[in-house]
Amino acid sequence: MTLLEVRDLSVTFTRSGQQPVRAVDGVTFDVAAGQSVGIVGESGSGKSVTSLAVMGLLPSRGVSVGGTVTLDGNELTSMDQRELRDVRGRDVAMIFQDPMTSLNPVVTNGKQLVEVLTRHAGLSKGEAKTEAEQLLRRVGIPDPVRRLGEYPHQLSGGMRQRVMIAIAIACRPKLLIADEPTTALDVTIQAQILDLLRTLVAESGCGMIMITHDLGVVAGLCDDVHVMYSGRIVESAGTKDLFARPSHPYTDGLLQSIPRIDDDDPADLLHTIPGSARDTVAWDRGCAFQPRCERAVAECLSGPPAVTELGTPIVPHPVRCLRPVGEDVSLHEGNVAR
Amino acid sequence: MSLLEVRDLEVHFPIKAGTLFQRTVGAVKAVDGVDLDIEAGTTFGLVGESGCGKSTLGRAIMRLIEPTKGSVTLDGQDILALSERRMRAVRRQFQMVFQDPMASLDPRQSVESLLTEPLRAHKIPGGAAGHAKRIRELLDVVGLPESVVNRYPHEFSGGQRQRLGIARALVLNPALIIADEPVSALDVSIQAQVINLLKELQERFSLTYVVIAHDLAVVRHISKTVAVMYLGGIVEQAPAADLYRQPLHPYTKALMSAVPVPDPNVEGSRSRILLQGDLPSPANPPTGCRFHTRCPWKQATKCDTERPALRELPLVAPGHKVACHFAEDILSGTITPHEVKPEEVALTPAADDTSGIEAAADATEAHVAGGLTPGGPPGAH
């Protein structure tokens, strides 16, 4: 069953005297219960803004949000801030990249956990304390009673992220949004946290949105992947399908340019995508990736590129590209000539 | 012959206590007895997690941090024995590329000024015209157009800024470049460009690199030899291909198995060694083998009492050095891993720096008390 439906989400930032910036444009995806969905992109691709828009966490001034976000049949985009506050923490919870800035440094870990439980789950203080201890144990923190009385700075980065996760799962949310939850952590600690998230999703049956720049994290954790570039989803597919058959030139180039730890016979030079994300085209003029694309033709700059469906109705694999990788090139060249 | 030789290098930062009369109560052993031999024209990769001392080691080699013990020999010259003035002259031979070019390039200097500064500081002959010509050549070498000379660092993208950082390191024609996390601040699609640039420059100018990074895949790609650090010491060192094909140290094994691979089929099938807990505090490192508190292969004897030396295994893996008492047995499978409980590890977490220092202070006091108390060893009560 579909838990979260995001339809045609767009976010535009406006500043007086400057051109409005469309950070997210026409983003559509679903998350089912018990499913992990990855949103992959580089800095500036709009992946974090997407997650903030889903949570309703963007400021109201200077930001206009379009499209709809529906969680379990309730439309979040039409709710006011008071209703949203009840949804956040109870139905949707978020884990941020840097727990040191998202945990309150002058409040003990215990108090921050208890606050969520009394506010949303309606527990008494005593019950909440027992529950908080259980939660810390569940996320793998040894000696939870001592840790509850300590402050965030007394914990290591990995422990802090565990406390953050404990707060997020405190009210058994239906949807967990993790925004680069392991980027600030070392690889061995990253492996611990990813393992924990995997277990939590499997046990609780909640849906998860994993926002990351690391395709390796996606490969190990997610069921579905959406690749974002310059504010739009350019390719969506099941994880195995996407890695077996990357079809957008950007996805394909990205996968080829990552050095792999298990590559026993590495080529001398890595494959590169030329230019940088600054070399872009507005989507309504053409494909934003066109200036960096090896497969680009003149047609790529004639209006927003159409979506090509490479999958089946049951296993969809849409690609926002006129000349997807692996498709018959001559056919498209024929089109151009005509 | 090796271009750079490091012997028994130690960098200890003192921990002070007391408000008026600061006394030293302990030391953070950031680098604790490291030997390195780096051949000219090759790339030496140094990997490890945050807090293992890899950046401190890199800076100590350049004498940006004064080592407390040991020797660093560059091209036959012991640079730790040089005076400040002589050192300045030698610095021309080795340069550093930093992680964040936004932080290491002065935002108020134009590209022209940034790149000629090293030439002026070292009084390189050629005059203004010669310097201008030299930096224009360099911009071309790192793939930036000549027209950027009047621009400022904020006008560039991350990848271009790192190219500037590399150009600045190259200005003085160094023999050795120490690159501390040269690509980790960059986007994935830009990382590959900078890695390729480093490789091309190495071939063109026969440079020697020490690349310090936490990304094991990047290090594998550019290095000839790779050393793995844990808590101030090197635990394993080998030619890159050997190290990645057959890691011998339990920590290296765990580290490699933790790196996510962008391939769901590999991710679904490979076995993972999950380490428990965090890095112990370098102010109060575990006795014996530094890794024994978290090691799934830990044995009852030796591991917690005797610090293993970095030794070569000539029979099993020539050229491959490892600091583990039981490396052969682990390789042959006579020793199997066991489960490590989180409670066992949590005794000395790294973030408990304060309690680590207290523990160190307690230990010294207990020692003094023990010495003064007649009859009975310390802690007899």
XYZ file of C-alpha atoms in Angstrom:
719
model
C 0.000 0.000 0.000
C 1.218 3.476 -0.759
C 2.144 5.379 2.367
C 3.437 8.614 0.931
C 2.465 10.145 -2.371
C 4.424 13.091 -3.668
C 2.914 14.604 -6.789
C 4.470 17.289 -8.948
C 6.273 18.902 -6.023
C 7.990 22.170 -6.811
C 9.835 24.640 -4.599
C 10.740 28.143 -5.732
C 12.850 30.550 -3.711
C 12.172 34.222 -4.380
C 14.248 37.183 -3.290
C 13.385 40.757 -4.042
C 15.440 42.145 -6.893
C 16.661 38.711 -7.987
C 15.487 36.047 -10.369
C 13.425 33.389 -8.546
C 15.269 30.077 -8.169
C 13.367 26.874 -8.814
C 15.182 24.405 -6.559
C 12.775 21.508 -7.018
C 10.593 21.002 -10.058
C 7.912 18.417 -10.849
C 9.109 15.787 -8.372
C 6.797 12.786 -8.189
C 7.394 9.595 -6.221
C 5.755 7.103 -3.869
C 6.907 5.361 -0.713
C 5.173 2.173 0.417
C 5.117 0.905 3.996
C 8.238 -1.128 4.756
C 9.997 0.243 1.703
C 13.256 2.212 1.537
C 13.417 4.781 -1.214
C 16.683 6.462 -2.094
C 16.976 9.984 -3.466
C 20.434 10.475 -4.921
C 22.040 13.645 -6.157
C 24.987 15.955 -5.788
C 25.033 19.207 -3.870
C 22.492 21.621 -5.294
C 20.393 18.926 -6.950
C 17.424 19.681 -4.691
C 17.346 16.431 -2.704
C 17.402 18.055 0.731
C 14.905 20.741 -0.258
C 12.595 17.918 -1.399
C 12.748 16.305 2.024
C 12.185 19.610 3.825
C 9.197 20.316 1.592
C 7.728 16.887 2.399
C 8.100 17.646 6.115
C 6.691 21.174 5.658
C 9.847 22.542 7.216
C 10.604 25.249 4.658
C 10.049 28.823 5.834
C 6.905 30.439 4.486
C 8.564 33.726 3.527
C 10.190 33.823 0.136
C 9.351 30.210 -0.636
C 6.509 28.927 -2.728
C 5.733 25.228 -2.680
C 3.567 23.652 -5.360
C 2.160 20.168 -5.839
C 0.797 17.785 -3.226
C 2.234 15.558 -0.501
C -0.177 12.947 0.846
C 0.647 10.768 3.831
C -1.736 7.904 4.509
C -4.576 9.766 2.793
C -3.970 13.083 4.594
C -2.744 15.930 2.498
C 0.172 17.576 4.287
C 0.516 20.507 1.903
C -2.868 21.953 2.886
C -2.346 21.637 6.659
C -1.570 24.641 8.853
C 1.523 24.723 11.089
C -0.382 23.507 14.178
C -1.666 20.386 12.463
C 1.741 19.808 10.918
C 3.422 19.919 14.335
C 1.290 16.953 15.372
C 2.210 15.021 12.252
C 5.928 15.709 12.583
C 7.467 13.558 15.258
C 4.406 11.305 15.430
C 3.804 10.185 11.840
C 6.906 11.476 10.069
C 10.321 11.766 11.674
C 13.573 13.033 10.301
C 17.214 12.193 10.882
C 19.653 14.903 9.887
C 23.247 14.786 8.741
C 24.870 16.411 11.733
C 23.397 15.369 15.075
C 25.507 17.953 16.891
C 23.528 20.771 15.298
C 20.152 19.053 15.474
C 20.339 17.954 19.114
C 19.982 20.675 21.736
C 23.412 21.071 23.361
C 22.121 22.392 26.707
C 19.469 19.738 27.308
C 20.297 16.168 28.383
C 19.750 13.329 25.944
C 17.108 11.913 28.271
C 15.086 15.113 28.396
C 15.083 15.426 24.602
C 13.772 11.875 24.274
C 11.205 12.284 27.045
C 9.931 15.490 25.441
C 8.979 13.649 22.243
C 7.275 10.855 24.155
C 5.202 13.124 26.415
C 4.334 15.525 23.590
C 3.278 13.015 20.956
C 2.667 9.649 22.618
C 0.921 11.113 25.663
C 3.025 9.209 28.184
C 3.560 10.414 31.737
C 7.087 11.489 32.690
C 7.790 8.237 34.520
C 6.558 6.062 31.671
C 8.479 8.166 29.193
C 11.717 7.648 31.127
C 11.343 3.877 31.071
C 10.479 4.017 27.391
C 13.482 6.276 26.675
C 15.772 3.723 28.289
C 14.246 0.979 26.135
C 14.735 3.086 23.020
C 18.405 3.746 23.703
C 18.935 0.043 24.259
C 17.156 -0.688 20.991
C 19.450 1.599 18.997
C 22.465 -0.127 20.540
C 23.680 2.328 23.167
C 25.376 0.539 26.062
C 24.649 1.720 29.610
C 21.506 3.691 28.615
C 20.678 4.939 32.116
C 23.975 6.821 32.328
C 23.651 8.161 28.779
C 20.181 9.586 29.454
C 21.620 11.916 32.074
C 24.444 13.099 29.806
C 24.569 15.920 27.275
C 25.040 15.441 23.495
C 28.661 16.690 23.563
C 29.605 13.834 25.875
C 28.786 11.314 23.153
C 30.791 10.351 20.092
C 29.441 11.136 16.605
C 28.074 7.641 16.090
C 26.415 7.591 19.523
C 24.874 10.990 18.883
C 23.407 9.756 15.616
C 21.971 6.784 17.544
C 20.308 9.169 20.009
C 18.923 11.100 17.034
C 17.536 7.857 15.600
C 16.053 6.929 18.990
C 14.222 10.291 19.066
C 13.050 9.762 15.486
C 11.616 6.293 16.105
C 10.251 7.141 19.596
C 6.637 7.480 18.442
C 6.801 4.638 15.898
C 6.468 6.944 12.882
C 4.995 5.675 9.642
C 7.677 7.424 7.637
C 11.319 8.057 8.426
C 13.261 10.612 6.400
C 17.023 10.263 6.675
C 18.955 13.166 5.141
C 22.584 12.096 4.676
C 22.520 10.337 8.063
C 26.022 8.885 7.740
C 27.909 11.518 5.763
C 29.552 12.985 8.861
C 30.569 9.550 10.177
C 33.526 7.243 9.627
C 33.034 4.174 7.436
C 32.985 1.623 10.248
C 30.481 3.761 12.187
C 28.517 4.325 8.963
C 28.222 0.554 8.596
C 26.840 0.308 12.152
C 24.233 3.036 11.570
C 23.117 1.672 8.179
C 22.774 -1.769 9.730
C 20.620 -0.250 12.494
C 18.386 1.601 10.014
C 17.966 -1.554 7.936
C 16.889 -3.520 11.021
C 14.513 -0.797 12.225
C 12.722 -0.565 8.882
C 12.406 -4.343 8.662
C 11.087 -4.658 12.234
C 8.717 -1.703 12.371
C 7.473 -1.793 8.779
C 7.761 1.964 8.413
C 8.654 3.577 5.111
C 11.990 5.309 4.703
C 13.319 8.020 2.410
C 17.093 7.908 2.252
C 18.664 11.079 0.918
C 22.298 10.647 0.006
C 25.031 11.444 -2.474
C 26.601 8.011 -2.002
C 25.484 5.416 -4.544
C 27.124 2.728 -2.403
C 24.769 3.478 0.493
C 21.804 3.258 -1.859
C 22.967 -0.062 -3.294
C 23.042 -1.657 0.137
C 19.893 -0.178 1.643
C 17.213 0.945 -0.796
C 14.508 -0.825 -2.797
C 13.846 2.027 -5.220
C 16.074 4.891 -6.333
C 15.374 8.313 -7.798
C 18.305 10.216 -9.259
C 18.015 13.993 -9.116
C 19.839 16.535 -11.229
C 19.339 20.282 -11.034
C 15.981 20.019 -9.243
C 14.332 17.283 -11.252
C 14.222 13.514 -11.059
C 16.067 12.320 -14.156
C 15.825 8.578 -13.604
C 13.806 6.270 -11.346
C 14.050 2.510 -11.039
C 14.304 -0.434 -8.696
C 17.788 -0.465 -7.174
C 18.970 -3.604 -8.955
C 17.530 -2.426 -12.246
C 19.155 0.998 -11.934
C 22.630 -0.355 -11.245
C 22.326 -3.062 -13.899
C 20.963 -0.680 -16.518
C 21.776 2.965 -15.729
C 20.037 4.746 -18.582
C 20.301 8.467 -18.032
C 23.710 9.653 -19.250
C 24.192 11.362 -15.868
C 23.505 8.206 -13.840
C 25.677 6.192 -16.174
C 28.542 8.700 -16.054
C 28.327 8.944 -12.283
C 28.509 5.180 -11.807
C 31.486 4.936 -14.129
C 33.382 7.766 -12.456
C 33.321 6.300 -8.935
C 36.482 4.358 -8.079
C 35.488 1.015 -6.582
C 37.172 -0.688 -3.682
C 36.533 -4.124 -5.197
C 37.977 -3.240 -8.605
C 41.022 -5.521 -8.872
C 42.148 -4.209 -12.218
C 41.520 -0.475 -12.158
C 41.950 1.543 -15.332
C 44.691 4.132 -15.233
C 42.370 7.108 -15.488
C 38.816 7.332 -14.215
C 35.895 8.095 -16.473
C 34.859 11.708 -15.933
C 31.795 13.822 -16.494
C 33.110 17.092 -17.932
C 32.239 20.463 -16.429
C 30.418 21.016 -13.171
C 26.814 21.339 -11.994
C 27.114 25.076 -12.616
C 27.102 24.468 -16.369
C 23.375 24.096 -16.659
C 20.350 25.009 -18.727
C 16.936 25.955 -17.347
C 14.676 22.898 -17.608
C 12.005 24.702 -19.643
C 14.607 25.524 -22.296
C 15.980 22.017 -22.532
C 17.809 19.315 -20.621
C 19.808 20.758 -17.683
C 22.499 18.116 -18.177
C 22.942 18.948 -21.883
C 26.131 21.075 -21.479
C 27.924 18.148 -19.784
C 26.395 15.322 -21.796
C 28.371 13.230 -24.285
C 25.213 12.064 -26.014
C 23.633 15.495 -26.436
C 22.153 16.530 -29.775
C 20.542 19.792 -30.919
C 17.094 18.435 -30.046
C 18.080 18.327 -26.335
C 17.748 22.105 -26.221
C 14.267 22.289 -27.727
C 12.058 22.489 -24.646
C 11.843 20.284 -21.539
C 12.908 16.714 -22.352
C 10.132 14.135 -22.385
C 10.208 11.111 -20.104
C 10.993 7.824 -21.832
C 9.605 4.707 -20.156
C 12.138 1.887 -20.393
C 10.421 -0.491 -17.989
C 7.017 -2.129 -17.867
C 3.849 -0.879 -16.119
C 4.667 -3.227 -13.203
C 8.396 -2.515 -13.061
C 8.678 1.074 -14.237
C 12.004 2.649 -15.194
C 11.295 6.197 -16.405
C 14.176 8.291 -17.735
C 14.030 12.002 -18.489
C 16.165 11.799 -21.595
C 15.673 11.799 -25.342
C 18.635 9.508 -25.940
C 18.920 7.103 -22.994
C 22.094 5.012 -22.716
C 21.773 1.591 -24.293
C 18.868 2.578 -26.540
C 19.263 2.388 -30.283
C 21.112 5.562 -31.181
C 20.530 5.395 -34.932
C 16.798 5.431 -34.320
C 17.082 8.698 -32.441
C 19.431 10.175 -34.961
C 16.796 9.336 -37.537
C 14.355 11.317 -35.466
C 16.653 14.277 -35.348
C 17.171 14.199 -39.095
C 13.454 14.202 -39.648
C 66.528 5.027 -2.697
C 63.631 6.462 -0.813
C 62.867 10.138 -1.240
C 61.344 10.379 2.197
C 62.276 8.327 5.225
C 60.433 8.613 8.496
C 61.742 6.789 11.547
C 59.960 6.252 14.834
C 58.029 9.495 14.534
C 56.037 10.564 17.571
C 53.712 13.511 18.033
C 52.381 13.773 21.572
C 50.190 16.688 22.576
C 50.393 17.421 26.293
C 47.202 17.506 28.351
C 47.402 20.288 30.931
C 45.462 20.592 34.147
C 45.198 23.289 36.811
C 44.381 26.960 36.371
C 47.463 28.803 37.605
C 50.295 26.315 37.571
C 49.581 24.164 34.567
C 51.022 20.749 34.988
C 51.082 18.063 32.345
C 48.852 15.213 33.376
C 49.036 13.104 30.255
C 49.487 13.187 26.512
C 47.329 12.640 23.467
C 49.403 10.210 21.473
C 48.299 11.388 18.030
C 51.206 9.715 16.244
C 52.999 7.056 18.182
C 55.999 5.450 16.561
C 55.596 5.509 12.778
C 58.165 4.378 10.176
C 57.682 5.224 6.505
C 59.722 4.830 3.330
C 58.401 6.632 0.302
C 59.987 6.021 -3.076
C 60.443 8.897 -5.490
C 57.817 9.152 -8.217
C 55.237 6.993 -6.469
C 52.068 7.629 -4.535
C 51.836 6.595 -0.931
C 48.299 6.345 0.435
C 47.583 6.828 4.101
C 44.118 5.749 5.203
C 42.330 5.647 8.504
C 39.307 7.017 10.281
C 39.044 10.410 11.935
C 41.232 10.632 15.005
C 43.712 7.986 13.861
C 46.464 10.573 13.428
C 46.832 10.541 9.651
C 46.589 14.310 9.222
C 48.894 14.949 12.177
C 51.412 12.576 10.605
C 51.212 14.469 7.311
C 51.748 17.794 9.035
C 54.532 16.441 11.217
C 56.394 15.287 8.102
C 56.202 18.874 6.799
C 57.141 20.174 10.238
C 53.949 22.198 10.386
C 53.534 20.455 13.730
C 56.784 19.858 15.596
C 57.222 16.102 16.234
C 58.180 15.158 19.785
C 60.501 12.355 18.724
C 61.873 10.605 15.633
C 63.470 11.643 12.376
C 62.277 12.724 8.923
C 64.812 12.459 6.123
C 64.044 14.078 2.784
C 66.516 13.328 0.019
C 69.204 12.366 2.543
C 68.750 15.466 4.695
C 67.374 15.215 8.234
C 64.868 18.042 8.216
C 63.982 17.870 11.888
C 67.543 18.984 12.715
C 67.352 22.092 10.510
C 67.082 25.599 11.877
C 63.960 27.618 11.154
C 65.769 29.560 8.423
C 67.244 26.561 6.656
C 63.858 24.864 6.952
C 62.201 27.641 4.964
C 64.490 26.933 2.044
C 63.830 23.191 2.218
C 60.063 23.766 2.302
C 60.261 24.563 -1.403
C 60.759 20.882 -2.028
C 57.530 19.777 -0.446
C 54.135 21.349 -0.637
C 50.703 20.587 0.652
C 47.260 20.365 -0.957
C 44.501 20.875 1.571
C 41.004 19.458 1.817
C 38.965 22.610 1.600
C 40.325 25.089 -0.954
C 37.780 27.650 0.202
C 39.453 27.679 3.593
C 43.059 27.427 2.398
C 42.913 30.119 -0.290
C 42.748 33.725 0.959
C 39.364 35.053 -0.199
C 40.757 38.593 -0.610
C 43.615 37.646 -2.927
C 43.185 37.382 -6.666
C 44.404 34.271 -8.467
C 47.428 36.192 -9.742
C 48.369 37.252 -6.239
C 47.665 33.811 -4.731
C 49.881 32.024 -7.204
C 52.776 34.489 -7.262
C 52.947 34.705 -3.472
C 55.047 31.536 -3.077
C 57.418 32.789 -5.815
C 57.847 36.118 -4.053
C 58.180 34.547 -0.600
C 60.989 32.287 -1.776
C 62.586 35.065 -3.846
C 62.496 33.043 -7.048
C 64.346 34.968 -9.793
C 62.506 36.069 -12.905
C 60.864 39.274 -11.770
C 57.239 40.187 -12.182
C 57.196 39.281 -15.871
C 58.798 35.887 -15.267
C 56.401 35.142 -12.433
C 53.414 36.137 -14.552
C 54.567 33.813 -17.307
C 55.120 30.950 -14.864
C 51.643 31.150 -13.338
C 49.987 31.306 -16.740
C 51.777 28.099 -17.669
C 50.605 26.536 -14.444
C 46.985 27.508 -14.947
C 47.130 25.770 -18.280
C 48.687 22.694 -16.657
C 45.814 22.362 -14.144
C 43.185 23.004 -16.800
C 42.101 26.574 -16.062
C 41.982 29.345 -18.690
C 44.522 32.164 -18.482
C 41.694 34.666 -18.158
C 41.028 33.715 -14.544
C 44.087 35.531 -13.142
C 42.076 38.537 -12.019
C 39.322 36.546 -10.370
C 38.865 35.700 -6.691
C 38.415 32.263 -5.085
C 34.666 32.676 -4.449
C 34.065 33.017 -8.172
C 35.087 29.415 -8.791
C 33.288 26.116 -8.329
C 34.639 23.585 -5.820
C 36.502 21.588 -8.439
C 38.086 24.673 -9.972
C 39.149 25.900 -6.543
C 40.874 22.602 -5.887
C 42.669 23.018 -9.227
C 43.890 26.381 -7.945
C 45.035 24.730 -4.709
C 47.003 22.210 -6.769
C 48.471 24.957 -8.963
C 49.629 26.793 -5.863
C 51.316 23.663 -4.582
C 53.069 23.217 -7.923
C 54.359 26.781 -8.291
C 57.689 26.062 -6.628
C 58.336 22.842 -8.535
C 58.311 20.590 -5.475
C 59.488 16.991 -5.399
C 56.941 15.861 -2.834
C 53.294 16.817 -2.460
C 51.339 15.918 0.629
C 47.636 15.968 -0.186
C 45.349 15.856 2.838
C 41.878 14.700 1.740
C 42.264 16.337 -1.698
C 38.870 15.271 -3.043
C 36.614 14.628 -0.063
C 35.006 18.082 -0.168
C 34.068 17.661 -3.834
C 31.016 16.225 -5.547
C 31.314 12.717 -6.931
C 31.365 13.794 -10.573
C 34.133 16.322 -9.820
C 36.239 13.939 -7.706
C 37.132 11.853 -10.748
C 38.367 14.961 -12.607
C 40.694 15.968 -9.770
C 41.986 12.420 -9.253
C 42.817 12.182 -12.959
C 44.523 15.578 -12.839
C 46.729 14.454 -9.929
C 47.701 11.338 -11.860
C 48.538 13.260 -15.023
C 50.632 15.788 -13.114
C 52.546 12.994 -11.434
C 53.527 11.523 -14.773
C 54.378 14.869 -16.296
C 56.507 16.256 -13.466
C 57.563 12.939 -11.814
C 56.031 14.020 -8.524
C 55.919 11.991 -5.347
C 52.626 12.041 -3.496
C 51.546 11.242 0.013
C 47.762 11.090 -0.199
C 45.927 11.175 3.106
C 42.291 10.154 2.803
C 39.497 8.304 4.486
C 37.997 7.065 1.212
C 39.571 3.668 0.641
C 38.380 3.392 -2.942
C 39.988 6.699 -3.930
C 43.245 5.711 -2.234
C 43.292 2.350 -3.952
C 42.879 4.031 -7.274
C 45.834 6.396 -7.012
C 48.314 4.705 -4.681
C 51.160 2.300 -5.269
C 51.592 1.547 -1.580
C 48.915 1.947 1.085
C 49.288 2.149 4.860
C 46.364 1.799 7.265
C 46.507 3.757 10.530
C 44.674 3.083 13.757
C 45.075 5.170 16.880
C 48.456 6.711 16.058
C 50.155 3.657 14.594
C 50.365 1.899 11.238
C 48.655 -1.474 11.474
C 49.209 -2.644 7.924
C 51.167 -1.579 4.884
C 51.366 -3.211 1.470
C 51.266 -2.622 -2.282
C 47.735 -1.376 -3.015
C 46.600 -4.411 -4.998
C 47.797 -6.875 -2.316
C 46.290 -4.927 0.542
C 42.852 -4.745 -1.039
C 42.859 -8.294 -2.352
C 43.970 -9.816 0.913
C 43.826 -7.571 3.977
C 45.621 -9.298 6.863
C 44.988 -7.079 9.874
C 41.559 -7.503 11.508
C 41.043 -3.725 11.491
C 41.788 -3.475 7.766
C 39.389 -6.346 7.125
C 36.629 -4.566 9.050
C 37.360 -1.233 7.396
C 37.208 -2.704 3.899
C 34.049 -4.636 4.557
C 32.377 -1.437 5.797
C 32.928 0.527 2.584
C 29.687 0.547 0.584
C 30.071 -0.705 -2.981
C 27.846 0.867 -5.651
C 26.511 -2.500 -6.788
C 23.437 -4.058 -5.153
C 24.493 -7.586 -6.106
C 27.827 -7.227 -4.319
C 26.172 -5.449 -1.379
C 23.628 -8.227 -1.006
C 26.135 -11.069 -1.031
C 29.285 -9.974 0.746
C 29.891 -10.548 4.423
C 30.346 -7.602 6.685
C 32.458 -7.319 9.810
C 30.650 -4.825 12.006
C 32.941 -3.310 14.617
C 31.461 -2.494 17.985
C 31.833 0.868 19.656
C 34.034 3.815 18.775
C 37.710 4.616 18.544
C 39.241 4.595 22.052
C 40.689 7.848 23.353
C 44.245 8.513 22.136
C 44.905 10.119 25.543
C 44.445 6.764 27.149
C 44.988 4.133 24.458
C 44.427 0.454 25.216
C 47.454 -1.515 26.370
C 49.096 -4.033 24.072
C 47.588 -4.018 20.618
C 45.616 -0.763 20.257
C 42.843 -2.596 18.458
C 42.351 -5.474 20.911
C 39.296 -3.901 22.606
C 37.287 -4.073 19.378
C 38.982 -6.990 17.631
C 36.784 -9.968 16.756
C 39.929 -12.140 16.510
C 41.331 -11.155 19.909
C 43.150 -13.968 21.702
C 43.483 -14.515 25.447
C 47.252 -14.058 25.463
C 49.574 -11.368 24.089
C 46.906 -9.112 22.506
C 46.213 -7.038 25.611
C 49.769 -7.000 26.953
C 52.248 -6.759 24.090
C 52.146 -4.108 21.360
C 52.707 -5.895 18.034
C 55.432 -4.497 15.769
C 54.860 -3.898 12.057
C 56.480 -6.966 10.522
C 56.704 -8.489 7.080
C 55.288 -11.911 6.362
C 57.860 -13.212 3.856
C 56.371 -16.683 3.490
C 52.702 -15.828 3.179
C 52.746 -12.420 1.554
C 56.036 -10.834 0.500
C 56.179 -7.041 0.756
C 53.123 -7.042 2.985
C 53.646 -5.717 6.518
C 51.187 -6.158 9.340
C 51.124 -5.350 13.046
C 49.231 -8.324 14.430
C 50.532 -11.171 16.594
C 48.235 -13.677 14.975
C 48.192 -12.575 11.324
C 49.314 -15.981 10.012
C 46.756 -17.874 12.070
C 43.950 -15.545 11.007
C 44.965 -15.942 7.363
C 45.112 -19.737 7.542
C 41.825 -19.867 9.419
C 43.125 -21.529 12.589
C 41.716 -18.587 14.531
C 38.089 -17.735 13.893
C 36.332 -14.492 14.774
C 34.058 -14.282 17.778
C 31.383 -11.809 18.739
C 32.429 -8.633 20.547
C 29.839 -7.327 22.995
C 29.227 -3.561 22.967
C 29.622 -3.438 26.763
C 33.213 -4.644 26.528
C 34.149 -1.883 24.117
C 32.269 0.972 25.731
C 34.760 1.214 28.582
C 36.924 3.819 26.860
C 34.870 5.729 24.304
C 36.715 8.430 22.358
C 34.189 11.165 23.056
C 34.713 10.746 26.779
C 37.791 12.874 26.493
C 37.168 14.474 29.833
C 36.837 11.172 31.608
C 39.862 9.918 29.675
C 41.891 12.780 31.044
C 40.487 12.230 34.497
C 41.395 8.586 34.233
C 44.927 9.525 33.214
C 45.123 11.965 36.097
C 43.739 9.368 38.477
C 46.296 6.879 37.280
C 49.223 9.193 37.965
C 47.861 10.128 41.361
C 47.234 6.533 42.243
C 50.786 5.818 41.254
C 52.138 8.571 43.474
C 49.864 7.529 46.305
C 50.974 3.962 45.879
C 54.593 5.025 46.069
C 54.062 7.020 49.220
C 51.917 4.553 51.061
C 54.115 2.151 52.973
C 53.157 -1.479 52.680
C 50.872 -2.924 50.039
C 50.722 -2.252 46.280
C 48.590 0.623 44.965
C 44.957 -0.251 44.934
C 45.345 -2.863 47.639
C 42.457 -1.345 49.534
